[in-house]
Amino acid sequence: MAKILLTGGAGYIGSHTYLALIEAGFDVVILDNFSNAKDDVPARLKDISGKQVHVYQGDVLDRTLLDDVFATHKIDGVVHFAAKKAVGESVAKPLDYIHTNVGGLLNLLAAMDGAGVRRIVFSSSATVYGDTSVQPIPEDHPCTYTSPYAFTKIAGEQILEQLPDNWAIGILRYFNPVGAHQSAMIGEDPEDTPNNLVPYIAKVATGELTQLGVFGNDYDTPDGTGVRDYIHVEDLADGHVLSLKSLIETNQSHTVNLGTGEGSSVLDVLNAYSEACGKKLPHQIKPRRDGDVAVLTARPEKAKATLGFEAKRSLADMCKSSWAWVNGQRRNSN
Ligand code: WQD
């Protein structure tokens, strides 16, 4: 069975991808520095999958550790999640973001090349498209960065594009990943007050936060609030399995959007979450947030044509799964 290394595999998307890969019959090794993942995630993954979890606690910047992983395991492919991902934080700490996100990728690629492992799936982001009126966005839309975080994703993609043809590369541009695993045993678990919409609403639903601030209702959208392409994290994980399978079977590289092609407004999400948790969630209209765009939705056709990928889960499924996770966490902590 093919063995896959997940860098950042204990994180939100990494842990869900771990379970999808195990389910698909892959063997998986996790490397994570746990800077943005709880220590008990591997134990939860073992409980859910029923399998021993191979975890290295460490950093993609540690070349010695990477060489040890590749010397110990015959790795057939790598999914590279390990990176910093907060847009606002990247503006405050651009060098940290470039060091970790670009330096970490370069270190990983050198270790892979040294071990003769030349198959990689790269975690990219819709943020590479910048602020554009072209909606939904196709993959051939020009890329332009609007933050140091977005710069590191464009830089990562362009570094990968320099590699010779004996590399097989899957570049996956995520839109807005939300929701939690069907087991309600893993999910998004931000340390402090969330910046992103759904984890913030989740804390309003549990009572940890009092109300949702809606960042602007004067956008050129049906209800005036921002529209995004939310995708269930389990659909996103399935997309990674299909990307790896395609690289293994064809050795052909691809760059695809992972989104649903459907846009939902902030108020659509708030209403769906109210339905999921059975209570009306309070909100207050606030000024627009710097850097926000009105609409950001994916053209999903290329992922379907190239990988056979199609998002299956609805906004209601996303909110129900998120509520089951956070409500379960609250019950267990009491
Ligand atoms: C969604 C909508 C906000 C919070 C970000 C990153 C992107 C990717 C996903 C890494 C917007 C509104 C939000 C709140 C609100 N991350 N909102 N009140 O900004 O689309 O994307 O996360 O790859 O790179 O930029 O996601 O969830 O922050 O915002 O009204 O308290 O919700 O204005 O319209 P975003 P988000």
CSV table of C-alpha atoms and ligand atoms in Angstrom, one decimal:
chain,number,residue,atom,x,y,z
A,1,MET,CA,0.0,0.0,0.0
A,2,ALA,CA,1.3,3.5,-0.8
A,3,LYS,CA,2.7,5.5,2.2
A,4,ILE,CA,2.0,9.2,2.4
A,5,LEU,CA,3.8,11.8,4.6
A,6,LEU,CA,1.4,14.6,5.8
A,7,THR,CA,3.3,17.6,7.0
A,8,GLY,CA,1.0,19.5,9.3
A,9,GLY,CA,-1.1,16.4,9.5
A,10,ALA,CA,-2.4,17.0,13.0
A,11,GLY,CA,-4.0,20.3,12.0
A,12,TYR,CA,-7.6,21.0,11.0
A,13,ILE,CA,-7.4,20.0,7.3
A,14,GLY,CA,-4.5,17.7,7.8
A,15,SER,CA,-6.3,15.5,10.4
A,16,HIS,CA,-9.4,15.2,8.2
A,17,THR,CA,-7.2,14.3,5.2
A,18,TYR,CA,-5.4,11.7,7.4
A,19,LEU,CA,-8.7,9.9,8.0
A,20,ALA,CA,-9.7,10.1,4.4
A,21,LEU,CA,-6.4,8.6,3.3
A,22,ILE,CA,-6.6,5.7,5.9
A,23,GLU,CA,-10.2,5.1,4.7
A,24,ALA,CA,-8.9,5.0,1.1
A,25,GLY,CA,-6.3,2.3,2.0
A,26,PHE,CA,-3.2,4.4,2.2
A,27,ASP,CA,-0.5,4.1,5.0
A,28,VAL,CA,0.2,7.5,6.5
A,29,VAL,CA,2.9,9.2,8.5
A,30,ILE,CA,2.3,12.6,10.2
A,31,LEU,CA,4.9,15.3,10.8
A,32,ASP,CA,3.7,18.2,12.9
A,33,ASN,CA,5.3,20.8,15.3
A,34,PHE,CA,1.9,21.1,17.0
A,35,SER,CA,2.1,25.0,16.9
A,36,ASN,CA,-1.5,25.0,15.6
A,37,ALA,CA,-2.8,21.6,16.7
A,38,LYS,CA,-3.8,20.1,20.0
A,39,ASP,CA,-1.6,17.4,21.5
A,40,ASP,CA,-4.5,14.9,21.7
A,41,VAL,CA,-5.3,14.9,18.0
A,42,PRO,CA,-3.3,11.8,17.2
A,43,ALA,CA,-5.1,9.9,20.0
A,44,ARG,CA,-8.4,11.0,18.6
A,45,LEU,CA,-7.3,9.9,15.1
A,46,LYS,CA,-6.4,6.5,16.5
A,47,ASP,CA,-9.8,6.2,18.2
A,48,ILE,CA,-11.6,7.1,15.0
A,49,SER,CA,-9.5,5.0,12.6
A,50,GLY,CA,-8.7,2.1,15.0
A,51,LYS,CA,-5.2,2.2,13.7
A,52,GLN,CA,-1.8,3.1,15.3
A,53,VAL,CA,-0.9,6.7,14.2
A,54,HIS,CA,2.8,7.3,13.2
A,55,VAL,CA,3.6,10.8,14.3
A,56,TYR,CA,6.9,12.8,14.3
A,57,GLN,CA,6.7,15.9,16.4
A,58,GLY,CA,8.9,18.4,14.6
A,59,ASP,CA,9.3,21.0,12.0
A,60,VAL,CA,9.6,21.0,8.2
A,61,LEU,CA,12.5,23.5,8.8
A,62,ASP,CA,14.4,20.6,10.5
A,63,ARG,CA,16.3,19.0,7.6
A,64,THR,CA,17.9,16.3,9.8
A,65,LEU,CA,14.4,15.2,11.0
A,66,LEU,CA,13.1,15.2,7.4
A,67,ASP,CA,16.1,13.0,6.2
A,68,ASP,CA,15.3,10.7,9.1
A,69,VAL,CA,11.7,10.3,8.1
A,70,PHE,CA,12.6,9.6,4.5
A,71,ALA,CA,15.3,7.1,5.6
A,72,THR,CA,12.9,5.3,7.9
A,73,HIS,CA,9.8,5.1,5.7
A,74,LYS,CA,9.5,4.4,2.0
A,75,ILE,CA,7.3,7.5,1.2
A,76,ASP,CA,5.4,7.4,-2.1
A,77,GLY,CA,4.0,11.0,-1.8
A,78,VAL,CA,3.8,14.0,0.4
A,79,VAL,CA,0.9,16.3,1.2
A,80,HIS,CA,2.3,19.6,2.5
A,81,PHE,CA,0.0,21.3,4.9
A,82,ALA,CA,2.5,22.7,7.4
A,83,ALA,CA,2.4,26.5,7.1
A,84,LYS,CA,1.1,29.6,8.8
A,85,LYS,CA,-2.3,30.6,7.5
A,86,ALA,CA,-3.6,33.8,9.1
A,87,VAL,CA,-3.9,36.6,6.6
A,88,GLY,CA,-3.9,39.4,9.3
A,89,GLU,CA,-1.0,37.9,11.2
A,90,SER,CA,1.0,37.7,8.0
A,91,VAL,CA,0.7,41.4,7.6
A,92,ALA,CA,2.2,41.9,11.1
A,93,LYS,CA,4.9,39.2,10.7
A,94,PRO,CA,5.8,38.9,7.0
A,95,LEU,CA,9.3,37.5,7.6
A,96,ASP,CA,7.9,34.8,9.9
A,97,TYR,CA,5.5,33.8,7.2
A,98,ILE,CA,8.1,33.8,4.4
A,99,HIS,CA,10.6,31.8,6.6
A,100,THR,CA,8.0,29.2,7.6
A,101,ASN,CA,5.9,28.9,4.4
A,102,VAL,CA,8.6,29.4,1.7
A,103,GLY,CA,11.7,28.3,3.7
A,104,GLY,CA,9.8,25.2,4.9
A,105,LEU,CA,8.7,24.3,1.4
A,106,LEU,CA,12.2,24.6,0.1
A,107,ASN,CA,13.6,22.5,2.9
A,108,LEU,CA,11.0,19.8,2.3
A,109,LEU,CA,11.6,19.8,-1.5
A,110,ALA,CA,15.4,19.4,-0.9
A,111,ALA,CA,14.8,16.5,1.5
A,112,MET,CA,12.3,14.9,-0.9
A,113,ASP,CA,14.7,15.2,-3.9
A,114,GLY,CA,17.5,13.7,-1.8
A,115,ALA,CA,15.3,10.7,-1.0
A,116,GLY,CA,14.1,10.4,-4.6
A,117,VAL,CA,10.5,11.3,-3.5
A,118,ARG,CA,9.1,13.5,-6.3
A,119,ARG,CA,5.3,13.5,-5.8
A,120,ILE,CA,3.8,16.3,-3.7
A,121,VAL,CA,0.3,17.8,-3.1
A,122,PHE,CA,0.6,21.5,-2.1
A,123,SER,CA,-2.0,23.2,0.1
A,124,SER,CA,-2.7,26.5,-1.7
A,125,SER,CA,-5.5,29.0,-1.3
A,126,ALA,CA,-8.1,31.0,-3.3
A,127,THR,CA,-6.3,34.0,-1.8
A,128,VAL,CA,-3.8,33.7,-4.7
A,129,TYR,CA,-6.5,35.3,-7.0
A,130,GLY,CA,-6.5,38.6,-5.1
A,131,ASP,CA,-9.5,40.9,-5.4
A,132,THR,CA,-11.3,40.3,-8.7
A,133,SER,CA,-14.7,40.8,-10.2
A,134,VAL,CA,-14.3,37.6,-12.2
A,135,GLN,CA,-16.7,35.3,-10.2
A,136,PRO,CA,-16.7,32.3,-10.1
A,137,ILE,CA,-13.0,32.2,-10.6
A,138,PRO,CA,-11.2,29.8,-13.1
A,139,GLU,CA,-7.8,28.4,-12.4
A,140,ASP,CA,-6.2,30.4,-15.3
A,141,HIS,CA,-7.2,33.7,-13.7
A,142,PRO,CA,-4.0,35.7,-13.0
A,143,CYS,CA,-2.6,35.5,-9.5
A,144,THR,CA,-1.8,38.5,-7.5
A,145,TYR,CA,-1.0,38.7,-3.8
A,146,THR,CA,-2.9,41.0,-1.3
A,147,SER,CA,-1.0,39.9,1.8
A,148,PRO,CA,2.3,38.3,2.8
A,149,TYR,CA,0.3,35.1,3.3
A,150,ALA,CA,-1.0,35.2,-0.2
A,151,PHE,CA,2.6,36.0,-1.4
A,152,THR,CA,3.9,32.8,0.2
A,153,LYS,CA,1.2,30.7,-1.5
A,154,ILE,CA,2.0,32.2,-5.0
A,155,ALA,CA,5.7,31.8,-4.3
A,156,GLY,CA,5.2,28.2,-3.3
A,157,GLU,CA,3.2,27.5,-6.5
A,158,GLN,CA,5.9,29.2,-8.6
A,159,ILE,CA,8.7,27.3,-6.9
A,160,LEU,CA,6.9,24.0,-7.7
A,161,GLU,CA,6.4,25.1,-11.3
A,162,GLN,CA,10.3,25.3,-11.7
A,163,LEU,CA,10.7,21.6,-10.9
A,164,PRO,CA,11.5,19.2,-13.8
A,165,ASP,CA,9.1,16.8,-15.4
A,166,ASN,CA,10.1,13.9,-13.2
A,167,TRP,CA,8.1,15.6,-10.4
A,168,ALA,CA,4.3,15.1,-10.1
A,169,ILE,CA,2.7,18.1,-8.4
A,170,GLY,CA,-0.9,18.7,-7.3
A,171,ILE,CA,-1.7,22.3,-6.4
A,172,LEU,CA,-5.0,22.6,-4.6
A,173,ARG,CA,-6.5,26.1,-4.1
A,174,TYR,CA,-8.9,25.9,-1.2
A,175,PHE,CA,-11.8,28.2,-1.0
A,176,ASN,CA,-13.4,28.4,2.5
A,177,PRO,CA,-13.0,25.1,4.4
A,178,VAL,CA,-15.6,24.7,7.3
A,179,GLY,CA,-17.3,22.0,9.3
A,180,ALA,CA,-16.0,18.9,11.2
A,181,HIS,CA,-15.7,15.2,10.9
A,182,GLN,CA,-18.9,13.1,11.0
A,183,SER,CA,-17.6,11.4,14.2
A,184,ALA,CA,-17.7,14.9,15.9
A,185,MET,CA,-14.4,13.8,17.5
A,186,ILE,CA,-12.2,16.2,15.5
A,187,GLY,CA,-12.8,19.7,14.0
A,188,GLU,CA,-11.7,23.2,13.8
A,189,ASP,CA,-10.2,24.1,17.2
A,190,PRO,CA,-8.9,27.7,17.3
A,191,GLU,CA,-6.9,28.7,20.4
A,192,ASP,CA,-8.2,32.2,20.8
A,193,THR,CA,-10.9,34.4,19.4
A,194,PRO,CA,-11.4,33.1,15.8
A,195,ASN,CA,-10.9,35.4,12.8
A,196,ASN,CA,-12.9,33.2,10.5
A,197,LEU,CA,-16.7,33.3,10.2
A,198,VAL,CA,-17.8,29.7,11.1
A,199,PRO,CA,-15.6,29.1,14.1
A,200,TYR,CA,-16.7,32.5,15.4
A,201,ILE,CA,-20.4,31.7,14.9
A,202,ALA,CA,-19.7,28.3,16.6
A,203,LYS,CA,-18.5,30.2,19.8
A,204,VAL,CA,-21.6,32.4,19.7
A,205,ALA,CA,-23.7,29.2,19.5
A,206,THR,CA,-21.9,27.7,22.6
A,207,GLY,CA,-22.2,31.0,24.5
A,208,GLU,CA,-18.5,31.7,24.7
A,209,LEU,CA,-19.0,34.8,22.5
A,210,THR,CA,-22.1,37.0,22.8
A,211,GLN,CA,-22.9,37.9,19.2
A,212,LEU,CA,-21.5,37.8,15.6
A,213,GLY,CA,-20.2,41.1,14.2
A,214,VAL,CA,-21.1,41.1,10.5
A,215,PHE,CA,-18.4,42.9,8.7
A,216,GLY,CA,-20.4,45.1,6.4
A,217,ASN,CA,-23.8,44.8,4.8
A,218,ASP,CA,-23.3,47.3,1.9
A,219,TYR,CA,-21.5,45.0,-0.5
A,220,ASP,CA,-22.9,44.5,-4.0
A,221,THR,CA,-24.4,41.1,-3.1
A,222,PRO,CA,-28.0,39.9,-2.6
A,223,ASP,CA,-28.2,40.7,1.1
A,224,GLY,CA,-25.3,43.2,1.2
A,225,THR,CA,-23.0,40.8,3.2
A,226,GLY,CA,-19.9,39.1,1.9
A,227,VAL,CA,-20.3,36.0,-0.2
A,228,ARG,CA,-17.9,33.0,-0.1
A,229,ASP,CA,-17.6,29.5,-1.4
A,230,TYR,CA,-17.7,27.3,1.7
A,231,ILE,CA,-16.6,23.7,1.3
A,232,HIS,CA,-17.0,20.9,3.9
A,233,VAL,CA,-13.6,19.9,5.3
A,234,GLU,CA,-14.5,16.2,4.6
A,235,ASP,CA,-15.1,17.1,0.9
A,236,LEU,CA,-11.8,18.9,0.9
A,237,ALA,CA,-10.1,15.9,2.4
A,238,ASP,CA,-11.6,13.7,-0.3
A,239,GLY,CA,-10.1,16.1,-2.9
A,240,HIS,CA,-6.6,15.4,-1.5
A,241,VAL,CA,-7.2,11.6,-1.9
A,242,LEU,CA,-8.2,12.1,-5.5
A,243,SER,CA,-5.3,14.4,-6.2
A,244,LEU,CA,-2.8,11.8,-4.8
A,245,LYS,CA,-4.4,9.0,-6.7
A,246,SER,CA,-4.2,11.0,-9.9
A,247,LEU,CA,-0.5,11.8,-9.3
A,248,ILE,CA,0.3,8.2,-8.6
A,249,GLU,CA,-1.7,6.8,-11.6
A,250,THR,CA,-0.8,9.4,-14.2
A,251,ASN,CA,2.4,11.2,-12.9
A,252,GLN,CA,0.8,14.3,-14.5
A,253,SER,CA,0.7,17.5,-12.4
A,254,HIS,CA,-2.5,19.6,-11.9
A,255,THR,CA,-3.6,22.9,-10.4
A,256,VAL,CA,-7.3,22.9,-9.3
A,257,ASN,CA,-9.8,24.9,-7.3
A,258,LEU,CA,-11.4,23.0,-4.4
A,259,GLY,CA,-14.8,24.7,-3.9
A,260,THR,CA,-18.4,24.0,-4.5
A,261,GLY,CA,-19.1,26.7,-7.1
A,262,GLU,CA,-21.9,28.0,-4.8
A,263,GLY,CA,-21.7,31.3,-3.0
A,264,SER,CA,-23.3,31.8,0.5
A,265,SER,CA,-23.5,35.2,2.3
A,266,VAL,CA,-22.6,35.8,5.9
A,267,LEU,CA,-26.3,35.9,6.8
A,268,ASP,CA,-26.9,32.7,4.9
A,269,VAL,CA,-24.3,31.0,7.1
A,270,LEU,CA,-25.6,32.6,10.3
A,271,ASN,CA,-29.1,31.4,9.5
A,272,ALA,CA,-27.9,27.9,8.6
A,273,TYR,CA,-26.0,27.7,11.9
A,274,SER,CA,-29.1,28.9,13.8
A,275,GLU,CA,-31.0,26.0,12.2
A,276,ALA,CA,-28.2,23.6,13.1
A,277,CYS,CA,-28.0,24.5,16.8
A,278,GLY,CA,-31.8,25.2,17.2
A,279,LYS,CA,-31.4,28.8,18.5
A,280,LYS,CA,-31.5,32.2,16.9
A,281,LEU,CA,-28.0,33.6,17.0
A,282,PRO,CA,-27.6,37.3,17.6
A,283,HIS,CA,-25.6,39.6,15.3
A,284,GLN,CA,-24.7,43.2,14.8
A,285,ILE,CA,-23.7,44.9,11.6
A,286,LYS,CA,-20.2,46.3,11.9
A,287,PRO,CA,-17.9,48.2,9.4
A,288,ARG,CA,-16.3,46.3,6.6
A,289,ARG,CA,-13.0,44.5,7.5
A,290,ASP,CA,-9.9,45.7,5.7
A,291,GLY,CA,-8.9,43.5,2.9
A,292,ASP,CA,-12.2,41.7,2.5
A,293,VAL,CA,-13.6,41.3,-1.0
A,294,ALA,CA,-17.4,41.2,-1.8
A,295,VAL,CA,-17.5,37.8,-3.5
A,296,LEU,CA,-15.1,34.8,-3.8
A,297,THR,CA,-16.4,31.7,-5.4
A,298,ALA,CA,-14.7,28.8,-7.4
A,299,ARG,CA,-15.2,27.5,-10.9
A,300,PRO,CA,-15.3,23.8,-9.9
A,301,GLU,CA,-15.3,22.2,-13.4
A,302,LYS,CA,-11.6,21.6,-13.7
A,303,ALA,CA,-11.4,19.6,-10.5
A,304,LYS,CA,-14.2,17.4,-11.7
A,305,ALA,CA,-12.7,16.9,-15.2
A,306,THR,CA,-9.1,16.3,-13.9
A,307,LEU,CA,-9.7,14.4,-10.6
A,308,GLY,CA,-13.4,13.4,-10.7
A,309,PHE,CA,-13.8,15.7,-7.7
A,310,GLU,CA,-17.2,17.1,-6.8
A,311,ALA,CA,-18.2,18.6,-3.4
A,312,LYS,CA,-21.2,16.6,-2.0
A,313,ARG,CA,-22.0,18.2,1.3
A,314,SER,CA,-24.3,21.2,1.7
A,315,LEU,CA,-24.0,24.3,3.9
A,316,ALA,CA,-26.5,22.7,6.3
A,317,ASP,CA,-24.2,19.6,6.5
A,318,MET,CA,-21.3,22.0,7.2
A,319,CYS,CA,-23.1,23.8,10.0
A,320,LYS,CA,-24.6,20.6,11.6
A,321,SER,CA,-21.1,18.9,11.7
A,322,SER,CA,-19.5,22.0,13.2
A,323,TRP,CA,-22.2,22.3,15.8
A,324,ALA,CA,-22.0,18.6,16.7
A,325,TRP,CA,-18.2,19.0,17.2
A,326,VAL,CA,-18.3,22.2,19.3
A,327,ASN,CA,-21.3,21.1,21.3
A,328,GLY,CA,-19.6,17.8,22.0
A,329,GLN,CA,-16.4,19.5,23.1
A,330,ARG,CA,-18.4,21.8,25.5
A,331,ARG,CA,-20.2,18.8,27.0
A,332,ASN,CA,-16.9,16.9,27.5
A,333,SER,CA,-15.3,20.0,29.1
A,334,ASN,CA,-18.1,20.4,31.7
B,1,WQD,C1,-15.7,35.0,5.5
B,1,WQD,C2,-16.8,36.1,5.4
B,1,WQD,C3,-16.0,38.2,6.2
B,1,WQD,C4,-15.7,36.9,10.4
B,1,WQD,C5,-9.9,33.6,5.0
B,1,WQD,C6,-8.5,33.8,4.4
B,1,WQD,C7,-8.3,32.8,3.3
B,1,WQD,C8,-8.5,31.4,3.9
B,1,WQD,C9,-9.9,31.3,4.5
B,1,WQD,C10,-6.4,30.4,4.4
B,1,WQD,C11,-16.2,37.4,4.9
B,1,WQD,C12,-17.2,37.7,7.1
B,1,WQD,C13,-15.9,36.9,9.1
B,1,WQD,C14,-16.6,37.6,11.3
B,1,WQD,C15,-17.8,38.4,9.4
B,1,WQD,N1,-7.5,31.0,4.8
B,1,WQD,N2,-16.9,37.7,8.5
B,1,WQD,N3,-17.6,38.4,10.7
B,1,WQD,O1,-11.7,36.1,4.8
B,1,WQD,O2,-13.0,34.6,3.1
B,1,WQD,O3,-10.8,33.8,4.0
B,1,WQD,O4,-10.0,32.3,5.5
B,1,WQD,O5,-6.1,29.9,3.3
B,1,WQD,O6,-6.9,32.9,2.9
B,1,WQD,O7,-8.5,35.1,3.8
B,1,WQD,O8,-12.8,33.9,5.5
B,1,WQD,O9,-14.2,33.3,7.4
B,1,WQD,O10,-12.6,35.2,7.7
B,1,WQD,O11,-14.6,35.5,6.3
B,1,WQD,O12,-18.7,39.1,8.9
B,1,WQD,O13,-16.4,37.7,12.6
B,1,WQD,O14,-17.3,36.3,6.7
B,1,WQD,O15,-16.2,39.6,6.1
B,1,WQD,O16,-17.2,38.1,4.1
B,1,WQD,P1,-12.1,34.7,4.3
B,1,WQD,P2,-13.5,34.5,6.8
